[in-house]
CSV table of C-alpha atoms in Angstrom, one decimal:
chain,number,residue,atom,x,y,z
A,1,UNK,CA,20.7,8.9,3.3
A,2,UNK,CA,23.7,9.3,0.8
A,3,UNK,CA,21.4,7.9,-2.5
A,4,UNK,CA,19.0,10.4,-1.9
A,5,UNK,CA,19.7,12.7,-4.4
A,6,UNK,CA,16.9,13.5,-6.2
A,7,UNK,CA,16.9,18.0,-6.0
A,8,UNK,CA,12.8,17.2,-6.2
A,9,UNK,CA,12.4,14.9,-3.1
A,10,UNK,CA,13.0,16.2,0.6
A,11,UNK,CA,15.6,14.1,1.9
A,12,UNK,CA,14.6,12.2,5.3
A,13,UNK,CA,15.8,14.9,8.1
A,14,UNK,CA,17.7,14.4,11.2
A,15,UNK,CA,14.7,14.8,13.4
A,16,UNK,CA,12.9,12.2,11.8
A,17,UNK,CA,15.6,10.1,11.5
A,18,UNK,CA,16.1,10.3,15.2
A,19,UNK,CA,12.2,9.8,15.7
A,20,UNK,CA,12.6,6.6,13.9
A,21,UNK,CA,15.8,5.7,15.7
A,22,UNK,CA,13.8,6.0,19.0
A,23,UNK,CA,10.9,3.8,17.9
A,24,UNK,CA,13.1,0.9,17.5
A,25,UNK,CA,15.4,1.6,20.3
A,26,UNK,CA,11.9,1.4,22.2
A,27,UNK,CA,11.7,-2.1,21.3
A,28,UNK,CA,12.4,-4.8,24.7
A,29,UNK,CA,15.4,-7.2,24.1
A,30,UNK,CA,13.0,-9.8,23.1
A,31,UNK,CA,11.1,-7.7,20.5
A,32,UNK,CA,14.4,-6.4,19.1
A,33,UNK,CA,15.7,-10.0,18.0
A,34,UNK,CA,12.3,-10.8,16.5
A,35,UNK,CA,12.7,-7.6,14.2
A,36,UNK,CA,16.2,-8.8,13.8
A,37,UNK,CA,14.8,-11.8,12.2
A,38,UNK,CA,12.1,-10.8,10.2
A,39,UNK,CA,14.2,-8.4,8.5
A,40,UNK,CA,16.3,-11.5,7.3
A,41,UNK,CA,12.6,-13.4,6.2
A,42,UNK,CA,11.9,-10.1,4.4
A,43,UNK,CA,14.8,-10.5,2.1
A,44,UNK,CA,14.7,-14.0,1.5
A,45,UNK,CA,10.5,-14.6,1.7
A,46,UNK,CA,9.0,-17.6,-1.1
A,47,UNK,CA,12.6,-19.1,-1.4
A,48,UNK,CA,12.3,-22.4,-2.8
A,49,UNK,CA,13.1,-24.0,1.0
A,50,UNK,CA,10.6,-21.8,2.7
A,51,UNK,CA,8.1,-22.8,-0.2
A,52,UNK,CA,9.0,-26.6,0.3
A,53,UNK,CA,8.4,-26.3,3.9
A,54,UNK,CA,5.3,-24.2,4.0
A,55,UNK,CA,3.0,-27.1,1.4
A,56,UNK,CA,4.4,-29.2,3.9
A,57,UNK,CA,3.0,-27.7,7.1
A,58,UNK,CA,0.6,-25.8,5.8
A,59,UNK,CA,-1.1,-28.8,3.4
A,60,UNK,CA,-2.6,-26.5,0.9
A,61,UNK,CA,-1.6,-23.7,-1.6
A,62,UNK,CA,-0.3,-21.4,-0.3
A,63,UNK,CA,0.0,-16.9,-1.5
A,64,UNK,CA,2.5,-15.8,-4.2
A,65,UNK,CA,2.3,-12.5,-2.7
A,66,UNK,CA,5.5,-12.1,-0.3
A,67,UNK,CA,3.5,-10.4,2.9
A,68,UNK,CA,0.4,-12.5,2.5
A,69,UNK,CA,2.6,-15.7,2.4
A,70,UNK,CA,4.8,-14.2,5.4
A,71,UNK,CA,1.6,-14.0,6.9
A,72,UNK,CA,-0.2,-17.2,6.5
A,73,UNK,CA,3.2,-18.9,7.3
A,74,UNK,CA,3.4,-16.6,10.5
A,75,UNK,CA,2.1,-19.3,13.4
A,76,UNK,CA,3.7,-21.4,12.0
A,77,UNK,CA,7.0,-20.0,12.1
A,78,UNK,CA,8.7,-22.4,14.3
A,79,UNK,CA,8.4,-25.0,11.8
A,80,UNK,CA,9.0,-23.0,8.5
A,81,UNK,CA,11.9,-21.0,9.5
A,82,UNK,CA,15.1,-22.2,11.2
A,83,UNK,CA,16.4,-18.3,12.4
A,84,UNK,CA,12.2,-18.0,14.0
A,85,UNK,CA,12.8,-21.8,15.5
A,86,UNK,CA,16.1,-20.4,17.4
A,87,UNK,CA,14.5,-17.3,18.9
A,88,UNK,CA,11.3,-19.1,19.8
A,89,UNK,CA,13.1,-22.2,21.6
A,90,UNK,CA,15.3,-19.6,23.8
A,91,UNK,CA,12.1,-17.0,24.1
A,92,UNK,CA,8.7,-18.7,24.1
A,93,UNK,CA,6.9,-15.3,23.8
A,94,UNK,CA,8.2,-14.7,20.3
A,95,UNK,CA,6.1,-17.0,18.7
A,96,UNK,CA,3.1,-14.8,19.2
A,97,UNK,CA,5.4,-11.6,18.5
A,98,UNK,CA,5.8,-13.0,14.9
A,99,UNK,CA,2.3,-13.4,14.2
A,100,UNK,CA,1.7,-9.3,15.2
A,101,UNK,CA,4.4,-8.6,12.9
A,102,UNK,CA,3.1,-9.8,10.0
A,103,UNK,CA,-0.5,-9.2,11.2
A,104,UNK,CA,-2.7,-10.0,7.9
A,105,UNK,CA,-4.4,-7.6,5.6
A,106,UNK,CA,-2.2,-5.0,7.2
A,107,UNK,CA,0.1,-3.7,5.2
A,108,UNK,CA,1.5,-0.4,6.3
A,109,UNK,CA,2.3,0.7,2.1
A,110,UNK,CA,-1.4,-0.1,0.8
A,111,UNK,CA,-2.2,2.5,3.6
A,112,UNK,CA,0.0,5.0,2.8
A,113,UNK,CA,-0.8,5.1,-1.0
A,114,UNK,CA,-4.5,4.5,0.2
A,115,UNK,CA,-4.8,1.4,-2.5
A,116,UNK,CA,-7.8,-0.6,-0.5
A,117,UNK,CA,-10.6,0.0,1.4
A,118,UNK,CA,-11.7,0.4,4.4
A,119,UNK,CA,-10.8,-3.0,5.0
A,120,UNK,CA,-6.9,-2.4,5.7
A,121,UNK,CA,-7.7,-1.5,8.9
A,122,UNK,CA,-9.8,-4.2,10.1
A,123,UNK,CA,-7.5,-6.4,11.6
A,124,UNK,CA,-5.6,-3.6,13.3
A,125,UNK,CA,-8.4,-2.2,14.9
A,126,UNK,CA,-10.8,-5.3,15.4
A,127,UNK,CA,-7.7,-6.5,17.6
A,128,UNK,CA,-7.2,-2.7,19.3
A,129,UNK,CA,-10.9,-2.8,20.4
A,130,UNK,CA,-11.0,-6.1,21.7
A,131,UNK,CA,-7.7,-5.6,23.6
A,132,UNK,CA,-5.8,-8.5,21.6
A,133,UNK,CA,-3.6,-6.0,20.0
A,134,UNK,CA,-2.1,-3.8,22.8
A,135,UNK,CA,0.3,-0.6,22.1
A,136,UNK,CA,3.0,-2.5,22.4
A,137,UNK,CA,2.2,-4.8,19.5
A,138,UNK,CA,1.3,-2.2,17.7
A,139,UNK,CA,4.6,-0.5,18.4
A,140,UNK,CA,6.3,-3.7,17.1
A,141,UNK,CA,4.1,-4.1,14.3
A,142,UNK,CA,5.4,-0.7,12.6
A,143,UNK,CA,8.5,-0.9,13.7
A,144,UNK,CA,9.0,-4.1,11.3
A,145,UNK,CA,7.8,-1.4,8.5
A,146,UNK,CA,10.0,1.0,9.9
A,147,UNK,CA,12.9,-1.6,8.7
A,148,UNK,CA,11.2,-2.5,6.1
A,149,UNK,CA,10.6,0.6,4.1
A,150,UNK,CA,14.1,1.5,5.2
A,151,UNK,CA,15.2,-1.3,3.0
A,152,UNK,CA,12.9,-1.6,0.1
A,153,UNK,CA,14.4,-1.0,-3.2
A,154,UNK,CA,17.7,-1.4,-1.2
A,155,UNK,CA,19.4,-3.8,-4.3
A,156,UNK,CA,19.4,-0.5,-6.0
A,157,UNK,CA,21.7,1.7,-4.3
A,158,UNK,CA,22.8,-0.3,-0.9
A,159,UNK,CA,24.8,2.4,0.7
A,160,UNK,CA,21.8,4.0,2.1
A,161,UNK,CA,17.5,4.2,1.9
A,162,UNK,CA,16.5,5.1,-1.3
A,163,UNK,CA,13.0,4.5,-0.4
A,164,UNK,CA,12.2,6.6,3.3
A,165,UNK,CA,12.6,9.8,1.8
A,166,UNK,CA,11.1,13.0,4.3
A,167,UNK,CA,7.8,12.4,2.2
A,168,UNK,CA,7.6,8.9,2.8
A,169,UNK,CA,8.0,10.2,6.0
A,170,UNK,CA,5.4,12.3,6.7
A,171,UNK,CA,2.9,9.4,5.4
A,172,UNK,CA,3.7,6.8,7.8
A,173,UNK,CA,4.1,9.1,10.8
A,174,UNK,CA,0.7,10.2,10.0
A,175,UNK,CA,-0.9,6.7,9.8
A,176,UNK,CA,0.8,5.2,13.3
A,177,UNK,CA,-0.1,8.6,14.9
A,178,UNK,CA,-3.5,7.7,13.3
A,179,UNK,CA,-3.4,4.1,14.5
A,180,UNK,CA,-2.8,5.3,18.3
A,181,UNK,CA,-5.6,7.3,17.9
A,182,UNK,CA,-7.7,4.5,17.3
A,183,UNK,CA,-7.0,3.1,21.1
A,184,UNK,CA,-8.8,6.1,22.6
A,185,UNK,CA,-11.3,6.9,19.6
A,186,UNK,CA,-12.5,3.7,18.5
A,187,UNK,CA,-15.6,4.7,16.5
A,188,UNK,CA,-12.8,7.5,14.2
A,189,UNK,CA,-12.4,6.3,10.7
A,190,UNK,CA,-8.9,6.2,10.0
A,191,UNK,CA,-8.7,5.9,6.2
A,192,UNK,CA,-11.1,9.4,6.1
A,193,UNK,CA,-9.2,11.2,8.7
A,194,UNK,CA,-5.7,10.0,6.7
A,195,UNK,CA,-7.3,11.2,3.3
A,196,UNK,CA,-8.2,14.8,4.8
A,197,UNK,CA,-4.4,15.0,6.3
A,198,UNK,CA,-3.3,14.3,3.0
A,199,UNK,CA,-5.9,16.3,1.3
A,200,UNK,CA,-4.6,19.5,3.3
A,201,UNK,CA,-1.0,18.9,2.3
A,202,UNK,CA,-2.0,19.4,-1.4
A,203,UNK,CA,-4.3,22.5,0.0
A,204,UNK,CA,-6.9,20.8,-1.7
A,205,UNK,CA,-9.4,22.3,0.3
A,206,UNK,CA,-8.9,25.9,-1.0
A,207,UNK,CA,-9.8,24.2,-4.6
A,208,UNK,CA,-13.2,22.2,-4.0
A,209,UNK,CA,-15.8,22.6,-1.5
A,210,UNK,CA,-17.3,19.1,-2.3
A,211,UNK,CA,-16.3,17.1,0.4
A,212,UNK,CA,-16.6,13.9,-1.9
A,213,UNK,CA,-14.6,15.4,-4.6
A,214,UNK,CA,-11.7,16.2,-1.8
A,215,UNK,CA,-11.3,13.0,-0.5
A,216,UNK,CA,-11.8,11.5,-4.1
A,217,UNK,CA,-8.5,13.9,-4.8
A,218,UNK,CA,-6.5,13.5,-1.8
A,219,UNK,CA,-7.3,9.3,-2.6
A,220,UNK,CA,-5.8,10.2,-6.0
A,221,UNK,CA,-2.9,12.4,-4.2
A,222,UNK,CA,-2.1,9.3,-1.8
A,223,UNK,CA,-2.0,7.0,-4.7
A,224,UNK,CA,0.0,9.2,-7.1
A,225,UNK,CA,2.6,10.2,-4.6
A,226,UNK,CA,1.9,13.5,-4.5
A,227,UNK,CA,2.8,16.3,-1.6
A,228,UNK,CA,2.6,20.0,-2.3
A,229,UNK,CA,0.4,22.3,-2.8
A,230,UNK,CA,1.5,23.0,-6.9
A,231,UNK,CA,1.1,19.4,-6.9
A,232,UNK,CA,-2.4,19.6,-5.5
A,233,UNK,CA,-3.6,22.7,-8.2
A,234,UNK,CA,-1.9,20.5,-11.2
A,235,UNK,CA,-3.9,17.5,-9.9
A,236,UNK,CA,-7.0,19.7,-9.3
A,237,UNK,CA,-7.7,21.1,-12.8
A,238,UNK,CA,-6.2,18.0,-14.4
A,239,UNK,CA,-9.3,15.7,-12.7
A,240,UNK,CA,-11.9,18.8,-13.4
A,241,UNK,CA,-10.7,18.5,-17.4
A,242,UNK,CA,-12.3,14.8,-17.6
A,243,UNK,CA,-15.7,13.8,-19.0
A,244,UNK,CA,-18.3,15.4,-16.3
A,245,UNK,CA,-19.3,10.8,-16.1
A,246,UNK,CA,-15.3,9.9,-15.3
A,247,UNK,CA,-15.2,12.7,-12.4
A,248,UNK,CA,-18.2,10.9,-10.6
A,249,UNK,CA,-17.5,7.7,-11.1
A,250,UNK,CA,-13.7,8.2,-9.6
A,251,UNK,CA,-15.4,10.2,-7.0
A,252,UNK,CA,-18.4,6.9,-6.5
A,253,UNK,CA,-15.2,4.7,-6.6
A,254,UNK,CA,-13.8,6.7,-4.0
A,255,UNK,CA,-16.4,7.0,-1.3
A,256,UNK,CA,-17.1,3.1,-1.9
A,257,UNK,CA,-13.5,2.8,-0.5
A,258,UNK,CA,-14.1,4.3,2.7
A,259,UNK,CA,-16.2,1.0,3.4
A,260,UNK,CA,-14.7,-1.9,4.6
A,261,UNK,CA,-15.0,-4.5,1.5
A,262,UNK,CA,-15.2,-7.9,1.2
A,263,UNK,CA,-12.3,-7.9,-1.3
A,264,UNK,CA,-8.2,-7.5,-0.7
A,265,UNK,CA,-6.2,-4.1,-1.9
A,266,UNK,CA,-5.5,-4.3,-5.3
A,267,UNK,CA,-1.7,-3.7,-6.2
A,268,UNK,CA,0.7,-1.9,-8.2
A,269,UNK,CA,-1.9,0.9,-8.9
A,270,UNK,CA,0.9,3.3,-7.4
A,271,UNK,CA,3.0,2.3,-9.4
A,272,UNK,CA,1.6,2.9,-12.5
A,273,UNK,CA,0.6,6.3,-11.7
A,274,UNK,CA,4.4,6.8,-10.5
A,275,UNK,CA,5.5,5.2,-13.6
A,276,UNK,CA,3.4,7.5,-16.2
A,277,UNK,CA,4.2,10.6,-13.9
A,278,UNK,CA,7.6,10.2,-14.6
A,279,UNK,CA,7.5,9.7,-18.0
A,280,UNK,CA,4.3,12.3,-18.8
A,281,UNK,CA,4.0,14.0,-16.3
A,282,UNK,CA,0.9,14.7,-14.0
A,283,UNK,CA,-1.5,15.6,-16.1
A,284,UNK,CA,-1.5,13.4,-19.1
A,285,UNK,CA,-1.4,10.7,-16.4
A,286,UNK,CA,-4.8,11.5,-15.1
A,287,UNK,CA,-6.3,12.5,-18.0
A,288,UNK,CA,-5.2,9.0,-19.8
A,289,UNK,CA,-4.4,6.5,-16.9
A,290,UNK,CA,-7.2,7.3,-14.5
A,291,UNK,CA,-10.4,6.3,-17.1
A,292,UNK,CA,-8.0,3.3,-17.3
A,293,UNK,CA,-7.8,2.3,-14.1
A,294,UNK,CA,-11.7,3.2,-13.4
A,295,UNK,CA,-11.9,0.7,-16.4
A,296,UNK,CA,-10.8,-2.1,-14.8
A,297,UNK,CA,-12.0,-1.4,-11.1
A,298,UNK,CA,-15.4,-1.5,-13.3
A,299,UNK,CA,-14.4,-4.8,-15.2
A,300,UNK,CA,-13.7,-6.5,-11.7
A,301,UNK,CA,-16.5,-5.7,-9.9
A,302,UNK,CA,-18.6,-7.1,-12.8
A,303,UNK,CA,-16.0,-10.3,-13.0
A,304,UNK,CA,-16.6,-10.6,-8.6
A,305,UNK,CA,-20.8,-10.6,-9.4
A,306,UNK,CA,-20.8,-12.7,-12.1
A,307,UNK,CA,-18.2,-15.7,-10.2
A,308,UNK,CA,-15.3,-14.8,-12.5
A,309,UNK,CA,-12.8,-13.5,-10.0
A,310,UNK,CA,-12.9,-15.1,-6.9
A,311,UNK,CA,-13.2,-12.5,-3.8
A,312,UNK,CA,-9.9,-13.6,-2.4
A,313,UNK,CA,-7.7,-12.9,-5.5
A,314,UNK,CA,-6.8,-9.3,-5.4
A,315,UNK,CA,-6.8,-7.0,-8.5
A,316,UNK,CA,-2.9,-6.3,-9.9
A,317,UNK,CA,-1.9,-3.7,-12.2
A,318,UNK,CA,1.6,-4.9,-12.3
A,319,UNK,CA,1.7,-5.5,-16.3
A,320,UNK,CA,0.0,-1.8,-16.7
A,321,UNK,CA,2.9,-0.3,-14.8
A,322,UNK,CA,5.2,-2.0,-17.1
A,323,UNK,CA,6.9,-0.1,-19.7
A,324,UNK,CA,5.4,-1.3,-23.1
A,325,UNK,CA,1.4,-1.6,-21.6
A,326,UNK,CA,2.1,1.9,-20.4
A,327,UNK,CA,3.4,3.6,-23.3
A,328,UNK,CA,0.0,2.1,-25.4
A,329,UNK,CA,-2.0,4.0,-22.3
A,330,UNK,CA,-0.1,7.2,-23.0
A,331,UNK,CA,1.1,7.6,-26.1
A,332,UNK,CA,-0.5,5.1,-28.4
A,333,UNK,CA,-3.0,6.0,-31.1
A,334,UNK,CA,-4.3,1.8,-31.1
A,335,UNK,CA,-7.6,1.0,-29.7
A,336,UNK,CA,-7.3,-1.1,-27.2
A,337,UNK,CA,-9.9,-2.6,-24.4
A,338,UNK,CA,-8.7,-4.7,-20.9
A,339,UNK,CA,-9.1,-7.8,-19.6
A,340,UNK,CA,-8.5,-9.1,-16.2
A,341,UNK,CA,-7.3,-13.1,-15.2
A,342,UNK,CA,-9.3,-14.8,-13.5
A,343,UNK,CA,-6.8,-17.1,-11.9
A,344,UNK,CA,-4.3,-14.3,-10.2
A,345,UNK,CA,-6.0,-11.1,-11.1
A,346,UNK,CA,-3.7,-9.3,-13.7
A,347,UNK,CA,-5.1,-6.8,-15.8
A,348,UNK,CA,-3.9,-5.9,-19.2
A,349,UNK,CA,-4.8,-4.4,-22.2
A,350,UNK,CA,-5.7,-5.7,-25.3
A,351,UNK,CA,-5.0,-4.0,-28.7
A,352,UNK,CA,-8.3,-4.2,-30.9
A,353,UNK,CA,-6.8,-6.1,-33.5
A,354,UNK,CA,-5.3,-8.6,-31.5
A,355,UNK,CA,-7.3,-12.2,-31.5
């Protein structure tokens, strides 16, 4: 863990990196190889070969998002990727083990920073309950995003995991310990039960009584990154010094999510929270970036009615996480409205006296 240096951040501890350790040395001989693999498809996903041969096989367009195209490319892996083809040909079985790996609309960071619905869980659990996914599988499935959290943001500092911090941790120990539950308690929502974990963390329930409002905040928590209980009381009054409207619509947003919607998770709303957090600190952020976001959560949901956005193209926020959009958001005295394109779902904002 030598790059985590950060006085502010628990590093990961030796318990939990012996936890870890144990979940993949669980793994059969079979299992381990496929992880092997996809660790290498990880790193090199939407190469212009892997492109080339996925029109090919596939015969139509195809994601630009890296796990959605690892996923739709997934049963197919045999004939898209020459490492998957060598592995399959000596181990039949692994053909199906790729497909659990990169399960679809299952993606182990939209659940830890809560950025979807109810709906992130579906194919996990739909497969749980009808015995298609067994522990096993489900043991393989995270242990792929055991390696690959391990690894993200590795190009920055590759003598160790900047990214699987204790924090980090803590979040997706609590989801697969979640997840297991599901085999036993099928009818247990696991997005509410996550948000009240998380919601405890930030003591969040010595501050509100409303059980809305408290999983509205531990949603914002999740999202934001946030941990402690000082971190819970700054996000606390921050929220309750909004406009009474902007409170109930984040907390209407909020219980919406617990739903399972038609629609995918949007992305990069983490970051931008992160992103102004660092920069602002955590209450400017909500009071400035939050009617923002609620903005454009609004603005899509009227684009999805009217035909505008199609319900497979998932919301981004990447260009609002992005220094100069951000800086307008925080400290900029312009007007400015958003807009959202149709075609891949980027939001931005426009400055009132642009055309």
């Amino acid at each position: 863990m030598a790059p985590q240096t950060d006085p502010d951040t628990p590093r990961l501890t030796e318990p939990s990196f012996r936890q870890l350790s144990r979940e993949i040395a669980g793994l059969d001989s079979v299992s381990y190889e496929v992880i092997q693999t996809t660790a290498i498809l990880d790193a090199v996903t939407l190469s212009p070969e892997a492109r080339r041969r996925a029109s090919k096989v596939l015969g139509k367009p195809f994601p630009e998002d890296t796990v959605d195209f690892l996923s739709v490319t997934a049963p197919y892996a045999e004939k898209i990727y020459p490492l998957a083809r060598s592995i399959i040909t000596k181990h039949p079985s692994a053909a199906r083990l790729f497909e659990i790996v990169y399960l679809p609309h299952s993606h182990l960071r939209h659940m830890m920073y809560n950025e979807g619905s109810l709906s992130m869980y579906t194919v996990l659990n739909t497969g749980i309950q009808n015995k298609s996914i067994s522990k096993n599988d489900l043991n393989l499935w995270y242990d792929h995003w055991v390696v690959n959290i391990a690894g993200f943001r590795g190009h920055s500092e590759p003598a160790g995991s900047v990214y699987l911090t204790q924090n980090t941790w803590r979040s997706m120990n609590q989801l697969k310990l979640l997840l297991d539950r599901l085999f036993r308690e099928p009818k247990m929502n696991p997005m509410q039960v996550y948000l009240q974990k998380r919601g405890q963390w930030l003591h969040l329930n010595t501050l509100t009584r409303n059980p809305n409002e408290f999983l509205a905040l531990a949603s914002l928590g999740a999202s934001a990154r946030l941990f402690t209980p000082a971190e819970g009381r700054e996000l606390y009054a921050s929220f309750k010094s909004l406009p009474e409207n902007e409170q109930k619509q984040w907390i209407q947003h909020s219980r919406l999510q617990l739903t399972a919607l038609d629609t995918p998770s949007p992305t990069y709303g983490p970051a931008v929270y992160a992103n102004a957090i660092a920069v602002a600190g955590l209450p400017e952020t909500v009071r400035k970036v939050l009617p923002v976001m609620l903005r454009v959560y609004e603005e899509a949901e009227r684009m999805r009615i009217e035909g505008r956005l199609a319900a497979e193209v998932p919301l981004s926020f990447r260009e609002l996480a992005r220094e100069p959009m951000l800086n307008h958001i925080l400290f900029s005295q312009r007007q400015f409205t958003t807009s959202i394109n149709p075609d891949d779902g980027v939001a931005k904002l426009v400055m009132r006296d642009e055309p």
